[in-house]
Amino acid sequence: MDEHALRQEIGQLRVELDRLDDWANGVFVALTDALPPLLRANPEAAAYLAPMWRKAAERFDQLQAHTGQAEDFHETAELLEARKMLYRQFDRLGLWPRHGGEK
């Protein structure tokens, strides 16, 4: 592959990455729009998600403080980050139950 073709391919990959990033951000925005009213209307769902997402947030912090990747190489900070962000955002909004040892 010559230099021009390589540069062209790299350019195409950048465009694809930007589109994927926009798509992922759109999914995140949709979740932040839809979940608060659903969690308020369904406290059982909030009680179910809160502990799982709290653990993801804690694990994210642990990974960030160390290598950024768990020992089993399947859990990365990037896989945990959305749950961490949603957990903390919804915590500030008061959507999580405040009983049963919940932080």
Tab-separated table of N, CA and C in Angstrom:
chain	number	residue	atom	x	y	z
A	1	MET	N	0.855	-1.171	0.000
A	1	MET	CA	0.000	0.000	0.000
A	1	MET	C	0.903	1.237	0.000
A	2	ASP	N	0.625	2.152	-0.917
A	2	ASP	CA	1.445	3.359	-0.985
A	2	ASP	C	0.974	4.382	0.055
A	3	GLU	N	1.750	5.431	0.229
A	3	GLU	CA	1.478	6.439	1.263
A	3	GLU	C	0.133	7.124	1.048
A	4	HIS	N	-0.204	7.455	-0.183
A	4	HIS	CA	-1.477	8.121	-0.470
A	4	HIS	C	-2.661	7.241	-0.081
A	5	ALA	N	-2.605	5.968	-0.443
A	5	ALA	CA	-3.690	5.046	-0.109
A	5	ALA	C	-3.803	4.870	1.404
A	6	LEU	N	-2.684	4.823	2.074
A	6	LEU	CA	-2.678	4.687	3.527
A	6	LEU	C	-3.300	5.914	4.181
A	7	ARG	N	-2.941	7.094	3.718
A	7	ARG	CA	-3.522	8.332	4.265
A	7	ARG	C	-5.029	8.381	4.025
A	8	GLN	N	-5.443	7.929	2.850
A	8	GLN	CA	-6.864	7.902	2.524
A	8	GLN	C	-7.614	6.938	3.458
A	9	GLU	N	-7.039	5.787	3.684
A	9	GLU	CA	-7.668	4.809	4.577
A	9	GLU	C	-7.729	5.341	6.006
A	10	ILE	N	-6.684	5.987	6.456
A	10	ILE	CA	-6.684	6.572	7.799
A	10	ILE	C	-7.774	7.639	7.908
A	11	GLY	N	-7.923	8.434	6.878
A	11	GLY	CA	-8.981	9.445	6.865
A	11	GLY	C	-10.364	8.829	6.968
A	12	GLN	N	-10.581	7.734	6.242
A	12	GLN	CA	-11.865	7.040	6.301
A	12	GLN	C	-12.120	6.459	7.690
A	13	LEU	N	-11.078	5.926	8.308
A	13	LEU	CA	-11.215	5.389	9.662
A	13	LEU	C	-11.559	6.489	10.659
A	14	ARG	N	-10.968	7.651	10.501
A	14	ARG	CA	-11.294	8.778	11.388
A	14	ARG	C	-12.756	9.171	11.252
A	15	VAL	N	-13.249	9.203	10.030
A	15	VAL	CA	-14.662	9.530	9.808
A	15	VAL	C	-15.549	8.483	10.482
A	16	GLU	N	-15.214	7.214	10.331
A	16	GLU	CA	-15.993	6.149	10.953
A	16	GLU	C	-15.951	6.251	12.474
A	17	LEU	N	-14.782	6.553	13.034
A	17	LEU	CA	-14.676	6.715	14.488
A	17	LEU	C	-15.504	7.893	14.978
A	18	ASP	N	-15.490	8.982	14.245
A	18	ASP	CA	-16.305	10.139	14.628
A	18	ASP	C	-17.786	9.795	14.602
A	19	ARG	N	-18.209	9.058	13.592
A	19	ARG	CA	-19.618	8.643	13.517
A	19	ARG	C	-19.987	7.721	14.667
A	20	LEU	N	-19.108	6.792	14.983
A	20	LEU	CA	-19.357	5.878	16.098
A	20	LEU	C	-19.413	6.645	17.417
A	21	ASP	N	-18.521	7.600	17.595
A	21	ASP	CA	-18.516	8.418	18.796
A	21	ASP	C	-19.812	9.215	18.909
A	22	ASP	N	-20.262	9.807	17.811
A	22	ASP	CA	-21.531	10.542	17.823
A	22	ASP	C	-22.697	9.621	18.156
A	23	TRP	N	-22.690	8.421	17.589
A	23	TRP	CA	-23.749	7.464	17.864
A	23	TRP	C	-23.775	7.099	19.350
A	24	ALA	N	-22.615	6.788	19.906
A	24	ALA	CA	-22.535	6.424	21.323
A	24	ALA	C	-22.983	7.583	22.204
A	25	ASN	N	-22.580	8.793	21.863
A	25	ASN	CA	-23.029	9.957	22.628
A	25	ASN	C	-24.537	10.133	22.520
A	26	GLY	N	-25.099	9.849	21.349
A	26	GLY	CA	-26.544	9.925	21.177
A	26	GLY	C	-27.279	8.915	22.039
A	27	VAL	N	-26.752	7.714	22.138
A	27	VAL	CA	-27.354	6.695	22.999
A	27	VAL	C	-27.300	7.161	24.453
A	28	PHE	N	-26.173	7.723	24.860
A	28	PHE	CA	-26.036	8.201	26.235
A	28	PHE	C	-27.044	9.312	26.518
A	29	VAL	N	-27.191	10.256	25.603
A	29	VAL	CA	-28.159	11.346	25.780
A	29	VAL	C	-29.580	10.779	25.861
A	30	ALA	N	-29.894	9.803	25.016
A	30	ALA	CA	-31.223	9.187	25.064
A	30	ALA	C	-31.474	8.542	26.428
A	31	LEU	N	-30.463	7.878	26.979
A	31	LEU	CA	-30.616	7.275	28.303
A	31	LEU	C	-30.825	8.332	29.385
A	32	THR	N	-30.081	9.428	29.299
A	32	THR	CA	-30.240	10.475	30.317
A	32	THR	C	-31.577	11.193	30.171
A	33	ASP	N	-32.155	11.171	28.990
A	33	ASP	CA	-33.492	11.737	28.793
A	33	ASP	C	-34.580	10.796	29.302
A	34	ALA	N	-34.452	9.514	28.992
A	34	ALA	CA	-35.529	8.560	29.244
A	34	ALA	C	-35.522	7.959	30.644
A	35	LEU	N	-34.358	7.708	31.194
A	35	LEU	CA	-34.312	6.955	32.450
A	35	LEU	C	-34.829	7.702	33.683
A	36	PRO	N	-34.554	8.990	33.876
A	36	PRO	CA	-35.059	9.623	35.099
A	36	PRO	C	-36.567	9.476	35.324
A	37	PRO	N	-37.426	9.786	34.342
A	37	PRO	CA	-38.853	9.586	34.627
A	37	PRO	C	-39.220	8.119	34.826
A	38	LEU	N	-38.532	7.224	34.121
A	38	LEU	CA	-38.814	5.799	34.292
A	38	LEU	C	-38.406	5.311	35.677
A	39	LEU	N	-37.271	5.772	36.162
A	39	LEU	CA	-36.816	5.355	37.490
A	39	LEU	C	-37.690	5.946	38.592
A	40	ARG	N	-38.153	7.179	38.401
A	40	ARG	CA	-39.060	7.779	39.392
A	40	ARG	C	-40.381	7.016	39.448
A	41	ALA	N	-40.861	6.590	38.299
A	41	ALA	CA	-42.129	5.865	38.237
A	41	ALA	C	-41.996	4.405	38.652
A	42	ASN	N	-40.781	3.876	38.618
A	42	ASN	CA	-40.538	2.467	38.934
A	42	ASN	C	-39.410	2.342	39.944
A	43	PRO	N	-39.702	2.549	41.217
A	43	PRO	CA	-38.640	2.462	42.228
A	43	PRO	C	-37.962	1.100	42.286
A	44	GLU	N	-38.675	0.054	41.860
A	44	GLU	CA	-38.049	-1.272	41.846
A	44	GLU	C	-36.898	-1.308	40.843
A	45	ALA	N	-37.070	-0.641	39.727
A	45	ALA	CA	-36.003	-0.581	38.725
A	45	ALA	C	-34.811	0.190	39.272
A	46	ALA	N	-35.086	1.275	39.968
A	46	ALA	CA	-33.995	2.053	40.575
A	46	ALA	C	-33.259	1.215	41.615
A	47	ALA	N	-34.006	0.488	42.425
A	47	ALA	CA	-33.385	-0.359	43.448
A	47	ALA	C	-32.568	-1.480	42.819
A	48	TYR	N	-32.964	-1.928	41.645
A	48	TYR	CA	-32.228	-2.976	40.935
A	48	TYR	C	-30.942	-2.430	40.312
A	49	LEU	N	-31.032	-1.266	39.654
A	49	LEU	CA	-29.884	-0.716	38.936
A	49	LEU	C	-28.846	-0.052	39.845
A	50	ALA	N	-29.305	0.609	40.884
A	50	ALA	CA	-28.392	1.398	41.719
A	50	ALA	C	-27.190	0.603	42.228
A	51	PRO	N	-27.363	-0.558	42.835
A	51	PRO	CA	-26.183	-1.277	43.336
A	51	PRO	C	-25.236	-1.729	42.227
A	52	MET	N	-25.802	-2.149	41.096
A	52	MET	CA	-24.940	-2.592	39.988
A	52	MET	C	-24.138	-1.417	39.432
A	53	TRP	N	-24.804	-0.296	39.237
A	53	TRP	CA	-24.121	0.862	38.662
A	53	TRP	C	-23.175	1.499	39.671
A	54	ARG	N	-23.498	1.432	40.973
A	54	ARG	CA	-22.574	1.928	41.994
A	54	ARG	C	-21.282	1.106	41.963
A	55	LYS	N	-21.414	-0.210	41.849
A	55	LYS	CA	-20.230	-1.071	41.772
A	55	LYS	C	-19.423	-0.772	40.512
A	56	ALA	N	-20.098	-0.514	39.402
A	56	ALA	CA	-19.392	-0.146	38.165
A	56	ALA	C	-18.636	1.164	38.357
A	57	ALA	N	-19.254	2.123	39.049
A	57	ALA	CA	-18.591	3.407	39.304
A	57	ALA	C	-17.360	3.214	40.187
A	58	GLU	N	-17.493	2.389	41.205
A	58	GLU	CA	-16.352	2.110	42.084
A	58	GLU	C	-15.247	1.391	41.321
A	59	ARG	N	-15.636	0.440	40.496
A	59	ARG	CA	-14.646	-0.307	39.709
A	59	ARG	C	-13.959	0.607	38.703
A	60	PHE	N	-14.707	1.521	38.104
A	60	PHE	CA	-14.130	2.506	37.188
A	60	PHE	C	-13.039	3.306	37.907
A	61	ASP	N	-13.356	3.794	39.100
A	61	ASP	CA	-12.374	4.568	39.868
A	61	ASP	C	-11.132	3.739	40.169
A	62	GLN	N	-11.319	2.473	40.514
A	62	GLN	CA	-10.178	1.598	40.796
A	62	GLN	C	-9.306	1.418	39.556
A	63	LEU	N	-9.950	1.183	38.422
A	63	LEU	CA	-9.190	0.981	37.192
A	63	LEU	C	-8.454	2.249	36.779
A	64	GLN	N	-9.112	3.388	36.921
A	64	GLN	CA	-8.472	4.654	36.560
A	64	GLN	C	-7.249	4.918	37.438
A	65	ALA	N	-7.335	4.512	38.685
A	65	ALA	CA	-6.227	4.735	39.607
A	65	ALA	C	-5.048	3.810	39.313
A	66	HIS	N	-5.302	2.741	38.591
A	66	HIS	CA	-4.246	1.778	38.299
A	66	HIS	C	-3.925	1.767	36.807
A	67	THR	N	-4.158	0.661	36.169
A	67	THR	CA	-3.738	0.508	34.773
A	67	THR	C	-4.785	0.922	33.759
A	68	GLY	N	-6.055	1.011	34.164
A	68	GLY	CA	-7.119	1.278	33.219
A	68	GLY	C	-7.733	0.020	32.656
A	69	GLN	N	-7.195	-1.128	33.048
A	69	GLN	CA	-7.748	-2.399	32.567
A	69	GLN	C	-7.622	-3.443	33.665
A	70	ALA	N	-8.673	-4.219	33.825
A	70	ALA	CA	-8.687	-5.256	34.855
A	70	ALA	C	-7.752	-6.391	34.488
A	71	GLU	N	-7.493	-7.232	35.472
A	71	GLU	CA	-6.580	-8.350	35.265
A	71	GLU	C	-7.079	-9.326	34.213
A	72	ASP	N	-8.400	-9.481	34.087
A	72	ASP	CA	-8.915	-10.451	33.126
A	72	ASP	C	-8.974	-9.889	31.705
A	73	PHE	N	-8.631	-8.629	31.514
A	73	PHE	CA	-8.537	-7.976	30.208
A	73	PHE	C	-9.864	-7.873	29.468
A	74	HIS	N	-10.981	-8.159	30.134
A	74	HIS	CA	-12.286	-8.000	29.506
A	74	HIS	C	-13.005	-6.766	30.027
A	75	GLU	N	-12.613	-6.295	31.193
A	75	GLU	CA	-13.252	-5.132	31.801
A	75	GLU	C	-12.305	-3.946	31.675
A	76	THR	N	-12.720	-2.967	30.931
A	76	THR	CA	-11.922	-1.755	30.790
A	76	THR	C	-12.681	-0.595	31.405
A	77	ALA	N	-11.960	0.460	31.691
A	77	ALA	CA	-12.603	1.662	32.213
A	77	ALA	C	-13.660	2.172	31.233
A	78	GLU	N	-13.391	2.046	29.957
A	78	GLU	CA	-14.344	2.522	28.952
A	78	GLU	C	-15.675	1.764	29.018
A	79	LEU	N	-15.629	0.474	29.319
A	79	LEU	CA	-16.867	-0.300	29.441
A	79	LEU	C	-17.662	0.076	30.684
A	80	LEU	N	-16.993	0.603	31.668
A	80	LEU	CA	-17.647	0.979	32.924
A	80	LEU	C	-18.081	2.439	32.955
A	81	GLU	N	-17.499	3.251	32.111
A	81	GLU	CA	-17.661	4.703	32.234
A	81	GLU	C	-19.099	5.185	32.097
A	82	ALA	N	-19.867	4.662	31.163
A	82	ALA	CA	-21.246	5.126	30.996
A	82	ALA	C	-22.074	4.848	32.245
A	83	ARG	N	-21.921	3.646	32.814
A	83	ARG	CA	-22.654	3.320	34.040
A	83	ARG	C	-22.211	4.203	35.192
A	84	LYS	N	-20.909	4.486	35.258
A	84	LYS	CA	-20.401	5.388	36.291
A	84	LYS	C	-21.027	6.766	36.151
A	85	MET	N	-21.051	7.280	34.934
A	85	MET	CA	-21.598	8.613	34.695
A	85	MET	C	-23.096	8.654	35.010
A	86	LEU	N	-23.839	7.652	34.559
A	86	LEU	CA	-25.269	7.615	34.841
A	86	LEU	C	-25.538	7.459	36.336
A	87	TYR	N	-24.777	6.594	36.993
A	87	TYR	CA	-24.977	6.402	38.431
A	87	TYR	C	-24.793	7.718	39.177
A	88	ARG	N	-23.707	8.405	38.897
A	88	ARG	CA	-23.420	9.643	39.631
A	88	ARG	C	-24.379	10.766	39.261
A	89	GLN	N	-24.760	10.850	38.005
A	89	GLN	CA	-25.733	11.871	37.591
A	89	GLN	C	-27.083	11.625	38.265
A	90	PHE	N	-27.520	10.387	38.256
A	90	PHE	CA	-28.810	10.068	38.846
A	90	PHE	C	-28.758	10.154	40.372
A	91	ASP	N	-27.596	9.923	40.954
A	91	ASP	CA	-27.438	10.101	42.394
A	91	ASP	C	-27.655	11.572	42.752
A	92	ARG	N	-27.078	12.471	41.970
A	92	ARG	CA	-27.261	13.904	42.211
A	92	ARG	C	-28.720	14.328	42.037
A	93	LEU	N	-29.425	13.630	41.165
A	93	LEU	CA	-30.842	13.930	40.949
A	93	LEU	C	-31.738	13.285	42.003
A	94	GLY	N	-31.143	12.473	42.876
A	94	GLY	CA	-31.910	11.823	43.935
A	94	GLY	C	-32.780	10.682	43.445
A	95	LEU	N	-32.355	10.007	42.390
A	95	LEU	CA	-33.168	8.928	41.823
A	95	LEU	C	-32.952	7.578	42.490
A	96	TRP	N	-31.868	7.436	43.229
A	96	TRP	CA	-31.582	6.136	43.836
A	96	TRP	C	-32.218	6.033	45.208
A	97	PRO	N	-32.639	4.820	45.584
A	97	PRO	CA	-33.235	4.616	46.927
A	97	PRO	C	-32.169	4.874	47.993
A	98	ARG	N	-32.599	5.340	49.135
A	98	ARG	CA	-31.685	5.671	50.240
A	98	ARG	C	-31.866	4.728	51.416
A	99	HIS	N	-32.010	3.447	51.108
A	99	HIS	CA	-32.166	2.448	52.178
A	99	HIS	C	-31.351	1.220	51.831
A	100	GLY	N	-31.262	0.318	52.766
A	100	GLY	CA	-30.587	-0.964	52.520
A	100	GLY	C	-29.105	-0.818	52.261
A	101	GLY	N	-28.460	0.181	52.890
A	101	GLY	CA	-27.028	0.343	52.737
A	101	GLY	C	-26.622	1.056	51.455
A	102	GLU	N	-27.566	1.546	50.707
A	102	GLU	CA	-27.262	2.260	49.465
A	102	GLU	C	-26.572	3.571	49.780
A	103	LYS	N	-25.507	3.853	49.059
A	103	LYS	CA	-24.757	5.102	49.258
A	103	LYS	C	-25.549	6.258	48.701
